[in-house]
CSV table of C-alpha atoms and ligand atoms in Angstrom, one decimal:
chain,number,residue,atom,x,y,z
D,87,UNK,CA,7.6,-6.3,38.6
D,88,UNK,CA,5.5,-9.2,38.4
D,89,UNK,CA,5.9,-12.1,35.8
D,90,UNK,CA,3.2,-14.8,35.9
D,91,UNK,CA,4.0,-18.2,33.9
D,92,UNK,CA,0.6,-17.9,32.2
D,93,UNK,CA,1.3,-17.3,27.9
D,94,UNK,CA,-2.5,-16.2,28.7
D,95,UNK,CA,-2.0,-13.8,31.6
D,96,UNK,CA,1.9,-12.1,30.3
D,97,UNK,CA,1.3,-8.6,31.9
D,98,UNK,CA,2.4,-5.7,30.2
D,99,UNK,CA,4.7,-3.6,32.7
D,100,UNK,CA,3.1,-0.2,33.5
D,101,UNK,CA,3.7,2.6,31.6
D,102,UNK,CA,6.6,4.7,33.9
D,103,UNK,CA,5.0,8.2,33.1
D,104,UNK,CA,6.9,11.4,31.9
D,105,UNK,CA,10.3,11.6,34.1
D,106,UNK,CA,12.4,14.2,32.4
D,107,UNK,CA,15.8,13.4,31.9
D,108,UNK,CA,18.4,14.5,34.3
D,109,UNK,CA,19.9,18.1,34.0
D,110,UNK,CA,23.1,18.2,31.9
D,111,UNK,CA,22.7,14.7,30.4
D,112,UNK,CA,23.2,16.8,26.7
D,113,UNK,CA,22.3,15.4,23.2
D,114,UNK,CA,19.3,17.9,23.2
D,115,UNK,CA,19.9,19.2,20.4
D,116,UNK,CA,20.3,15.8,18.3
D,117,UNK,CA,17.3,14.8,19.6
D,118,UNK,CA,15.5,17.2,18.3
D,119,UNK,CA,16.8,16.7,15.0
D,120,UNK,CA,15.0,13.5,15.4
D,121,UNK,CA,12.0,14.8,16.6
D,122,UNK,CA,11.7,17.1,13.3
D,123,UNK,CA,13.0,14.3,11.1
D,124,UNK,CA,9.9,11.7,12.7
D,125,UNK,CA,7.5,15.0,11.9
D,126,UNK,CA,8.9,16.1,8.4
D,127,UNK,CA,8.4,12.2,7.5
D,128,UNK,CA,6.6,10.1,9.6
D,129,UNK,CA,2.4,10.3,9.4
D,130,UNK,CA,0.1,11.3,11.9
D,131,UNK,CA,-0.8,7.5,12.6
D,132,UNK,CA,2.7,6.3,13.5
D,133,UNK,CA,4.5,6.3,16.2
D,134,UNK,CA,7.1,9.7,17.1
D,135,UNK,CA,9.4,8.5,19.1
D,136,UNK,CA,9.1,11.2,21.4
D,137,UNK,CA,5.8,10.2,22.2
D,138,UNK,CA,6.8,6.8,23.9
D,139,UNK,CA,5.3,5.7,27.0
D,140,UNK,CA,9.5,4.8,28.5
D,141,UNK,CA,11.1,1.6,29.9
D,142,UNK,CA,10.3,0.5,32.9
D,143,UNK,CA,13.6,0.8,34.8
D,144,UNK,CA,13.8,4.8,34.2
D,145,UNK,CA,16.9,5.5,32.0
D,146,UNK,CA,18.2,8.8,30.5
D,147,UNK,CA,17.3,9.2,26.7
D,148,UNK,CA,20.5,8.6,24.7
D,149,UNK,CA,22.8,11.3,23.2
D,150,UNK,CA,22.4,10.2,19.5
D,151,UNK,CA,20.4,7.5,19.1
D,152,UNK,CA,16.1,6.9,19.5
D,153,UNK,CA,14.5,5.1,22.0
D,154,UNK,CA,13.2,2.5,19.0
D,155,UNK,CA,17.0,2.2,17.8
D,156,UNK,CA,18.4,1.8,20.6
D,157,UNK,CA,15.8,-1.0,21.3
D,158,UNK,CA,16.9,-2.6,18.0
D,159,UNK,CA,20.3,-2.5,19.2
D,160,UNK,CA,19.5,-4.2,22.5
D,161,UNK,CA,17.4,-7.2,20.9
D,162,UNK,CA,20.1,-7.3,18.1
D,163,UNK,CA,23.0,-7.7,20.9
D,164,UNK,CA,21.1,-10.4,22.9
D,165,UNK,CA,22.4,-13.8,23.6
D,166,UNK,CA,18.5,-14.9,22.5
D,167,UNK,CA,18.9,-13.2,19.0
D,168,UNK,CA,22.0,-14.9,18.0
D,169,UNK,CA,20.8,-18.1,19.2
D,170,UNK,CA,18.6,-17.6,16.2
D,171,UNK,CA,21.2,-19.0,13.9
D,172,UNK,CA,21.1,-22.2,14.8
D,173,UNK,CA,17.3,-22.6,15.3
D,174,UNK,CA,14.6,-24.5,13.1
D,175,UNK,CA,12.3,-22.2,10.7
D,176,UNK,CA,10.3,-25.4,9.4
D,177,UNK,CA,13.1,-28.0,8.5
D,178,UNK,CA,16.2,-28.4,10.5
D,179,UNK,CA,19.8,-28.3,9.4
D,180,UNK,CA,20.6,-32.0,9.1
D,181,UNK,CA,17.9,-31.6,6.3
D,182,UNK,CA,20.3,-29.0,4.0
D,183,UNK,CA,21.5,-25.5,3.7
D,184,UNK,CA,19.4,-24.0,1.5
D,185,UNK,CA,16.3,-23.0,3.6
D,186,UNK,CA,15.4,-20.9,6.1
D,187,UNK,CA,16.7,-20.8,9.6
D,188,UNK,CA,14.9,-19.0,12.6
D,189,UNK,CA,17.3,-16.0,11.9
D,190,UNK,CA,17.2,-15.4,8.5
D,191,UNK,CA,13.1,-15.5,8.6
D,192,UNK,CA,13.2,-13.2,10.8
D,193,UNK,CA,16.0,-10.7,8.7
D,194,UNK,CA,13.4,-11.2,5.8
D,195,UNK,CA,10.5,-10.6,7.6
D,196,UNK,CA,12.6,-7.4,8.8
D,197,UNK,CA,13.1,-6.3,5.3
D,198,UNK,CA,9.2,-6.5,4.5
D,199,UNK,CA,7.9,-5.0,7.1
D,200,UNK,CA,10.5,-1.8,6.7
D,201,UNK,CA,9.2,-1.9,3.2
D,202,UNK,CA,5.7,-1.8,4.4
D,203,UNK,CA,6.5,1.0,7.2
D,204,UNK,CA,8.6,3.0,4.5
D,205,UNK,CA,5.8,3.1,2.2
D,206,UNK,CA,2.8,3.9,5.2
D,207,UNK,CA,5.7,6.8,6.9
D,208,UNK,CA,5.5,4.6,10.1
D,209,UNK,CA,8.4,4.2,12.4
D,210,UNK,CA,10.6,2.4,10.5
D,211,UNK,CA,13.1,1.9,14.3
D,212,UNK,CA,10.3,0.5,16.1
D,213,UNK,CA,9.2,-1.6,13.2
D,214,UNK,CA,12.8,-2.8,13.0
D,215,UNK,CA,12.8,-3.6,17.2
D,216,UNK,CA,9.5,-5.2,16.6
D,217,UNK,CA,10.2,-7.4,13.6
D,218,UNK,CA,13.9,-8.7,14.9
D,219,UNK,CA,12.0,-9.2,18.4
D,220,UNK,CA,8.9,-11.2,16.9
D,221,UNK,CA,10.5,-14.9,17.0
D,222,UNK,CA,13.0,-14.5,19.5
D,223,UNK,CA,11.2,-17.0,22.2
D,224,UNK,CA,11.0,-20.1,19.8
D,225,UNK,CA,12.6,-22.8,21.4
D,226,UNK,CA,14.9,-25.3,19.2
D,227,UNK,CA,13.5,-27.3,16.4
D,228,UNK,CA,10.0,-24.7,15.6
D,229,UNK,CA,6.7,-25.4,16.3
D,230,UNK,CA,7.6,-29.2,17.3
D,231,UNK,CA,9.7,-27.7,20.1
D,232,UNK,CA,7.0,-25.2,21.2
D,233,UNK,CA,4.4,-28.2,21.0
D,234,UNK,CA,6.4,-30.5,23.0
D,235,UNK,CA,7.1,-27.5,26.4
D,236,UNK,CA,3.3,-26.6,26.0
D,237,UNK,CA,2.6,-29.8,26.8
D,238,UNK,CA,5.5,-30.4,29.7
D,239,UNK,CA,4.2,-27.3,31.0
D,240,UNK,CA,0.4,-28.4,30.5
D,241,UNK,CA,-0.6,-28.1,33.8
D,242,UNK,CA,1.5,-24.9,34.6
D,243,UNK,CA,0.0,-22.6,32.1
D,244,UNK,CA,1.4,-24.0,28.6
D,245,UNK,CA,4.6,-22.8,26.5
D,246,UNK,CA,3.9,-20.3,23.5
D,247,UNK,CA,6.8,-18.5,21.9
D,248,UNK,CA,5.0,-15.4,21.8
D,249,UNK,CA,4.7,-15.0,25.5
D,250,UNK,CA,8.3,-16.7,26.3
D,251,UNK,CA,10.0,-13.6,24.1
D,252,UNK,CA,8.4,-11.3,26.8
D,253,UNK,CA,9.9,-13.6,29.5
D,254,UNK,CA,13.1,-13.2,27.9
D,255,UNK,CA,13.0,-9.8,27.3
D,256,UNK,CA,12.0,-8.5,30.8
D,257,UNK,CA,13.4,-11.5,32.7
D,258,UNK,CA,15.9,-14.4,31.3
D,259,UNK,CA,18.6,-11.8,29.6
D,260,UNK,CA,21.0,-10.8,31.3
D,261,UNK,CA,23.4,-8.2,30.0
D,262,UNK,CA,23.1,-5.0,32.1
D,263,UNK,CA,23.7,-4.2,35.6
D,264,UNK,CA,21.1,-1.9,36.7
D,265,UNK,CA,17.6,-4.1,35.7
D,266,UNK,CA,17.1,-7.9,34.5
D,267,UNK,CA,16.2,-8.0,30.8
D,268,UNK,CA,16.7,-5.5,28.1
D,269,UNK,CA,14.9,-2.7,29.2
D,270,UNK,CA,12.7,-2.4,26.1
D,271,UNK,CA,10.4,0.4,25.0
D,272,UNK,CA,6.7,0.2,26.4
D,273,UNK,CA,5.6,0.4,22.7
D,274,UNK,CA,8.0,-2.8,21.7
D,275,UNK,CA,6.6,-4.9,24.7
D,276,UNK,CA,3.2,-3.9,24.0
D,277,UNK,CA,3.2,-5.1,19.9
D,278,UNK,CA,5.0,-8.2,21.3
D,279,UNK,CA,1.8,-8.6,23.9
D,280,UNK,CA,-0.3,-8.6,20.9
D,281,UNK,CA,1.2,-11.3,19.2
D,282,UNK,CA,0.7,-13.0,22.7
D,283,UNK,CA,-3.1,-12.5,22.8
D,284,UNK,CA,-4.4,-12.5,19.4
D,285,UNK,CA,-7.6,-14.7,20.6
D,286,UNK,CA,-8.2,-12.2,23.1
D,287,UNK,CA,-8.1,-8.6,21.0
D,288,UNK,CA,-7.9,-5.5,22.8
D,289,UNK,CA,-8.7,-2.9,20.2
D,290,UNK,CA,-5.9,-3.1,17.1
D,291,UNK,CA,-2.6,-3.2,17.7
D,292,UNK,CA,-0.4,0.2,16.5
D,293,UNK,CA,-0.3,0.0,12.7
D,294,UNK,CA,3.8,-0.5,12.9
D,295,UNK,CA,2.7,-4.0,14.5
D,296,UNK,CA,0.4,-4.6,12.0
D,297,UNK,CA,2.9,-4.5,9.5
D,298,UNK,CA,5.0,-6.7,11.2
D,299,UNK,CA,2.4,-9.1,11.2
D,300,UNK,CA,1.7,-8.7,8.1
D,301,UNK,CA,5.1,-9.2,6.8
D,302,UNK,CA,5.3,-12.6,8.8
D,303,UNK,CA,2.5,-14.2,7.3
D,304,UNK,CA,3.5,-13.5,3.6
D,305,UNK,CA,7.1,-14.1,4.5
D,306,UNK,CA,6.1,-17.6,6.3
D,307,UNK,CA,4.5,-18.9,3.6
D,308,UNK,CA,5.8,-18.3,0.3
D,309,UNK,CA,9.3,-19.2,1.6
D,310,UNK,CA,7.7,-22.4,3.3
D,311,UNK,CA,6.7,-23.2,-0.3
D,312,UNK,CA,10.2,-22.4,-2.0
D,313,UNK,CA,12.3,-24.5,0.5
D,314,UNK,CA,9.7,-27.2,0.6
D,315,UNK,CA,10.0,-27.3,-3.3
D,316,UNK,CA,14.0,-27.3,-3.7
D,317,UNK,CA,14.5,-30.2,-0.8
D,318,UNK,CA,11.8,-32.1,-3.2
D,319,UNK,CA,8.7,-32.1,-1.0
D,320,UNK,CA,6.5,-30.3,-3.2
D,321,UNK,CA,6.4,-30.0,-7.3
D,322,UNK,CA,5.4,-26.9,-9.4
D,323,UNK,CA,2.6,-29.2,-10.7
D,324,UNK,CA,1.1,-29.8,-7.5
D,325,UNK,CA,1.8,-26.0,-6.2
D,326,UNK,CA,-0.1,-25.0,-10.1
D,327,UNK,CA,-3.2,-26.2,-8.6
D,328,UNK,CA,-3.5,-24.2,-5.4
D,329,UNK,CA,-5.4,-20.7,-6.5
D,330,UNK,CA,-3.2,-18.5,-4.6
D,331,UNK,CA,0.3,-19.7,-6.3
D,332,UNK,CA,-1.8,-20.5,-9.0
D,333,UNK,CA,-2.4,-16.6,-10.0
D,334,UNK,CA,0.7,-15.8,-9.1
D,335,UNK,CA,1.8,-17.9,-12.0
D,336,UNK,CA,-0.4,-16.0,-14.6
D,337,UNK,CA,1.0,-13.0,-13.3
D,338,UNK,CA,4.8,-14.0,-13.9
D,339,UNK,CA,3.4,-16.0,-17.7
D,340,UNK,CA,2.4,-12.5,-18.3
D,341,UNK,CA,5.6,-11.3,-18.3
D,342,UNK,CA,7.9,-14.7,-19.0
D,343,UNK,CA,6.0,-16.9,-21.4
D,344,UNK,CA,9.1,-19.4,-21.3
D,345,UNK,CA,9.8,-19.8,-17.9
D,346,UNK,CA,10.6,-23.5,-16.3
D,347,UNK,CA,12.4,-24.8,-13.7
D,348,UNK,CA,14.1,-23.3,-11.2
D,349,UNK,CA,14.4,-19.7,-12.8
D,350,UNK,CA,9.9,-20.0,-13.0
D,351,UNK,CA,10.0,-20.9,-9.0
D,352,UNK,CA,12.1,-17.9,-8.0
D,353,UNK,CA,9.7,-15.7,-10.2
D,354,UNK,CA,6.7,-17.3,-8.6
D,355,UNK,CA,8.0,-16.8,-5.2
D,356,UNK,CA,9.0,-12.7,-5.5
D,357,UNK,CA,5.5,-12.4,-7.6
D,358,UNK,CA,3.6,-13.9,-4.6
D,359,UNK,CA,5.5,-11.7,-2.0
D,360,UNK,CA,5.2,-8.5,-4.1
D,361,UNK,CA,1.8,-8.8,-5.2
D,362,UNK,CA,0.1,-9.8,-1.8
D,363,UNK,CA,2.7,-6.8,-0.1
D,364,UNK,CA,1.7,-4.5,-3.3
D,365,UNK,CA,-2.1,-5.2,-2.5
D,366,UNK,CA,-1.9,-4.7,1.7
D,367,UNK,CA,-0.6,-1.5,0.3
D,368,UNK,CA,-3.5,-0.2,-1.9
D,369,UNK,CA,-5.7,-1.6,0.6
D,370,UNK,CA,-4.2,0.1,3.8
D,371,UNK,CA,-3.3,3.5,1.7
D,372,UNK,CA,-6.9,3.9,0.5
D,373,UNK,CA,-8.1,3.7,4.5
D,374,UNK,CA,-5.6,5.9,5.6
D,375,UNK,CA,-5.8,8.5,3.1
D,376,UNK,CA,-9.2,8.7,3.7
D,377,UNK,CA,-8.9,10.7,6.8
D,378,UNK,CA,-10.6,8.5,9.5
D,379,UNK,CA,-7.2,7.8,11.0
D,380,UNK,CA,-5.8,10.9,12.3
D,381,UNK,CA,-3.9,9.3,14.9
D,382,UNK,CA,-2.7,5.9,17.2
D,383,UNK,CA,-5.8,6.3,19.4
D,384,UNK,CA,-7.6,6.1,15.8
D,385,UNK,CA,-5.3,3.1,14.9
D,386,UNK,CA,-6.7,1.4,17.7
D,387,UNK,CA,-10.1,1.8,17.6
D,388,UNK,CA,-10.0,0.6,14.0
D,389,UNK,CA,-10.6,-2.7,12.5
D,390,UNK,CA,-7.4,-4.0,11.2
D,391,UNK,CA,-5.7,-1.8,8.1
D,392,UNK,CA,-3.1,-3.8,6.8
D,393,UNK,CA,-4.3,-6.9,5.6
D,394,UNK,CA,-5.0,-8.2,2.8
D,395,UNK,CA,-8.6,-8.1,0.7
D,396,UNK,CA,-10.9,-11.1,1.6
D,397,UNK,CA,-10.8,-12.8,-1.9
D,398,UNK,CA,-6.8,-13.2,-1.6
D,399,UNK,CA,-6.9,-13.9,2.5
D,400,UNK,CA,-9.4,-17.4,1.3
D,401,UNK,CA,-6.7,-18.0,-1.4
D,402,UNK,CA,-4.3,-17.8,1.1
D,403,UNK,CA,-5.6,-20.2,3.9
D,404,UNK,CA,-6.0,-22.7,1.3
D,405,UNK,CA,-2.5,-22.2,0.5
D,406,UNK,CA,-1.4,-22.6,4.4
D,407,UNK,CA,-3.9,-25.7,4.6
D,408,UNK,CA,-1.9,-27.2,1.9
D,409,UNK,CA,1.0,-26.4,3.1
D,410,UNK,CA,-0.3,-28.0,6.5
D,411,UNK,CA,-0.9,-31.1,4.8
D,412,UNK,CA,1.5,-31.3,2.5
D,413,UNK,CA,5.0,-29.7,4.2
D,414,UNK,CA,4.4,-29.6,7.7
D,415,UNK,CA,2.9,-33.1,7.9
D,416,UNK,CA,5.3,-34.4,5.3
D,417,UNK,CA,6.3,-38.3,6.7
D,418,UNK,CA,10.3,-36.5,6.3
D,419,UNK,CA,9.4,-33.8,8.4
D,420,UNK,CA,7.4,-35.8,10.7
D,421,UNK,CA,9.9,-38.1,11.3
D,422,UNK,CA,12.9,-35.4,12.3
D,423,UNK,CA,9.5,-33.5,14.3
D,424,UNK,CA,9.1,-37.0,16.3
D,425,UNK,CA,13.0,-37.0,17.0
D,426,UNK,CA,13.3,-33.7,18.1
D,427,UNK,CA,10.4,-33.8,20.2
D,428,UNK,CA,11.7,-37.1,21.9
D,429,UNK,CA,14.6,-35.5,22.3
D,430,UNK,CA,13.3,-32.5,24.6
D,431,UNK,CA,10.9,-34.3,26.5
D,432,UNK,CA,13.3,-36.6,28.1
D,433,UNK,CA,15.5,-33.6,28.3
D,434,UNK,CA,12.7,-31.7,30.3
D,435,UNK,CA,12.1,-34.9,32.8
D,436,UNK,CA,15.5,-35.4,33.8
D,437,UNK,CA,15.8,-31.5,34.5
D,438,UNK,CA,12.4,-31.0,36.0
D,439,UNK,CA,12.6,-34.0,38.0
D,440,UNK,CA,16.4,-32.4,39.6
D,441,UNK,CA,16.6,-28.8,39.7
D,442,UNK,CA,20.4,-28.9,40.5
D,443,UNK,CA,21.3,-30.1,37.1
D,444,UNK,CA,20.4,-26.7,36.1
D,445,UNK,CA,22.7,-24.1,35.5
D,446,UNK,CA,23.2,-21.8,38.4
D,447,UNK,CA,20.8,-18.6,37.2
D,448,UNK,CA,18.0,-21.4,36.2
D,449,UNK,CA,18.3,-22.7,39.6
D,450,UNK,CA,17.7,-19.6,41.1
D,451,UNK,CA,14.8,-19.1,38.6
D,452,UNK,CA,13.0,-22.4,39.4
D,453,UNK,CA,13.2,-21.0,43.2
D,454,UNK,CA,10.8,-18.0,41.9
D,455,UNK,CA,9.3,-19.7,39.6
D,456,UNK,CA,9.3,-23.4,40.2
D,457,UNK,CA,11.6,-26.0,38.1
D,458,UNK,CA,9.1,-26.8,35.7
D,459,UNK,CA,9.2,-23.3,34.3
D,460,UNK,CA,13.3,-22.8,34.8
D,461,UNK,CA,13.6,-26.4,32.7
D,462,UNK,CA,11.5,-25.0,30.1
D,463,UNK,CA,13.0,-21.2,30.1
D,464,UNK,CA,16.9,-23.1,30.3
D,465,UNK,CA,15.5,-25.7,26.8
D,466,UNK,CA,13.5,-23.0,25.1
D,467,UNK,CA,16.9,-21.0,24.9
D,468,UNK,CA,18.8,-23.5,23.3
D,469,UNK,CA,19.7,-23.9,20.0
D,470,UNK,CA,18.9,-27.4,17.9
D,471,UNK,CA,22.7,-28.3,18.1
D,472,UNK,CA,22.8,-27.9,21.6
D,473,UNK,CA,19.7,-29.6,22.9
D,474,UNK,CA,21.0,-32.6,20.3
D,475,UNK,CA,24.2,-32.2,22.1
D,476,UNK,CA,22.5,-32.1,25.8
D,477,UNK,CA,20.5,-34.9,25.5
D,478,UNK,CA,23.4,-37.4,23.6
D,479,UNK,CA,25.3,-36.1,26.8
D,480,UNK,CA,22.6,-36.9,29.7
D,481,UNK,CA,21.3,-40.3,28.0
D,482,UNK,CA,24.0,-41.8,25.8
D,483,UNK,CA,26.4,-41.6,29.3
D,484,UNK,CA,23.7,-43.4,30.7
D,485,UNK,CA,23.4,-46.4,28.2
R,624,LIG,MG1,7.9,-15.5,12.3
């Protein structure tokens, strides 16, 4: 199996092909109770689970459970996911406990996108595999992080988060005996590849990554907005004049007149997500009830079908270029960003510079592929708390 450094050149692995499963391996018959439940409520246009391409590493179907659950399970179970805890969303821990961590974006991202899926009968198992898989390779403190590898890694091909949760899905865990990785489903690799090369489209993704997609955006943003506002780096009054939360407030006046305060932000907040999920919705439904989509190859060849209509996706980049400005480059963000960022660079020379202060399978990796790489797959997996720890340990001994 190859696995090039380039975020630009992640290969998908190739499809293993129809091996039937092993005679006497049982749990026929529960698996085709799945089969009918996928056809008595899933839609042409998802994804039936007994349609999937495989794994690449050929193993037998499982008694009782789907190939997409079992994928869930396996992401769920990895060492990467749980790391998610303790890594940044937009602000980092020493900044409070209110807002959101890496993990529990990704749980509420989870929870739109099955609410999108349910409501479009797609696969709600591979939605769930896709969703829990979809921030899995950030490394520690967000975007600063990612920015600060890209560039260490500038001349080997970059560092995007995207690509690095292929890496560590088909390469960097290591939980079961027979293969390296998890193992995953063709289908979950290949909506993750998507998310790796969105300037470089290949058709449209399956519709179950759409809504994953989908759900990240909204998710991203309006609770950007809602942690920015309670740690006091944003005010209703300035959020009143952006049209997108702007509308949102008629909406919840509509219904509240007396609204202030906290109790108007948390309506303002669940108006946003359910109106802009409410109108991908009407949008997608009146596509795919229109019978042009009878199935994935269909999906594919389409333009994107969950999205939202043109008049509320201008609201909502000026709403994300605000929140650019206003969040993102606050000086109190900025400040903990340039930390961070100082914090993993030196990190990244020290290791790159002296592969055996790696850890044993990260010095075996920078033998395949080269110790820039291994230093940036061994940072990108830790957690803020532990790349604080690692680098008080390596430079404070020093001083
Ligand atoms: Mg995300």
């Amino acid at each position: 199996m190859e696995l090039p450094n380039l975020p630009s050149d992640v290969p998908l692995p190739p499809a293993p092909g129809d091996r039937p499963p092993p005679a006497g391996q049982g749990g026929e018959s529960l698996r085709s109770l799945l089969a009918q439940r996928e056809a008595t409520l899933l839609a042409p246009y998802a994804v039936h689970s007994a349609d999937s391409r495989g794994r690449l590493y050929y193993e037998p179907p499982h008694p009782y459970r789907g190939p997409f659950q079992r994928d869930r399970d396996r992401i769920i179970h990895c060492a990467a996911f749980r790391r998610l805890s303790y890594k940044t969303q937009v602000f980092t821990g020493e900044m409070g406990d209110y807002h959101r961590t890496r993990l529990t974006h990704t749980l509420e991202v989870t929870s739109l996108a099955r609410t999108l899926g349910r409501s479009l009968r797609l696969n709600e198992d591979l939605i769930e595999a896709l969703a829990l898989l979809h921030d899995i390779g950030h490394p520690p403190f967000g975007h600063a992080g990612e920015e600060t590898l890209n560039r260490c890694l500038e001349a080997e091909g970059g560092f995007s988060h995207n690509a690095q949760a292929l890496r560590i899905t088909q390469l960097l865990e290591q939980r079961y005996p027979e293969f390296p990785g998890l193992n995953l489903s063709w289908e979950v690799l290949e909506g993750q590849w998507y998310r790796a090369h969105k300037s470089q489209p290949a058709g449209s993704p399956l519709l179950e990554v759409q809504v994953v997609d989908a759900a990240d955006s909204v998710s991203y943003d309006t609770h950007d907005a809602d942690d920015a506002l309670h740690l006091g780096l944003l005010t209703l009054d300035e959020l009143a004049e952006q049209p997108l939360w702007r509308e949102a407030l008629v909406r919840v006046r509509r219904r509240w007149a007396d609204l202030h305060g906290d109790e108007l932000k948390r309506a303002v907040i669940h108006e946003l997500i359910d109106w802009q999920v409410s109108q991908m919705l009407v949008r997608a439904a009146a596509v795919l009830e229109s019978g042009v989509i009878d199935g994935i190859e269909a999906v594919r060849q389409h333009p994107p079908i969950v999205q939202l209509r043109s008049d509320l996706a201008e609201q909502k980049l000026l709403f994300e270029q605000f929140l650019f400005q206003r969040v993102y480059r606050h000086p109190q963000v900025v400040a903990v960003r340039r930390e961070a960022q100082q914090w993993l660079e030196q990190l990244f020379e020290r290791l790159s510079a002296d592969a055996r202060l790696l850890p044993p399978f990260f010095r075996e990796r920078a033998e395949e592929d080269g110790v820039s790489r291994a230093a940036a797959d061994y940072l990108g997996g830790m957690t803020d708390r532990y790349a604080r720890q690692q680098f008080e340990a390596c430079f404070r001994l020093d001083s």
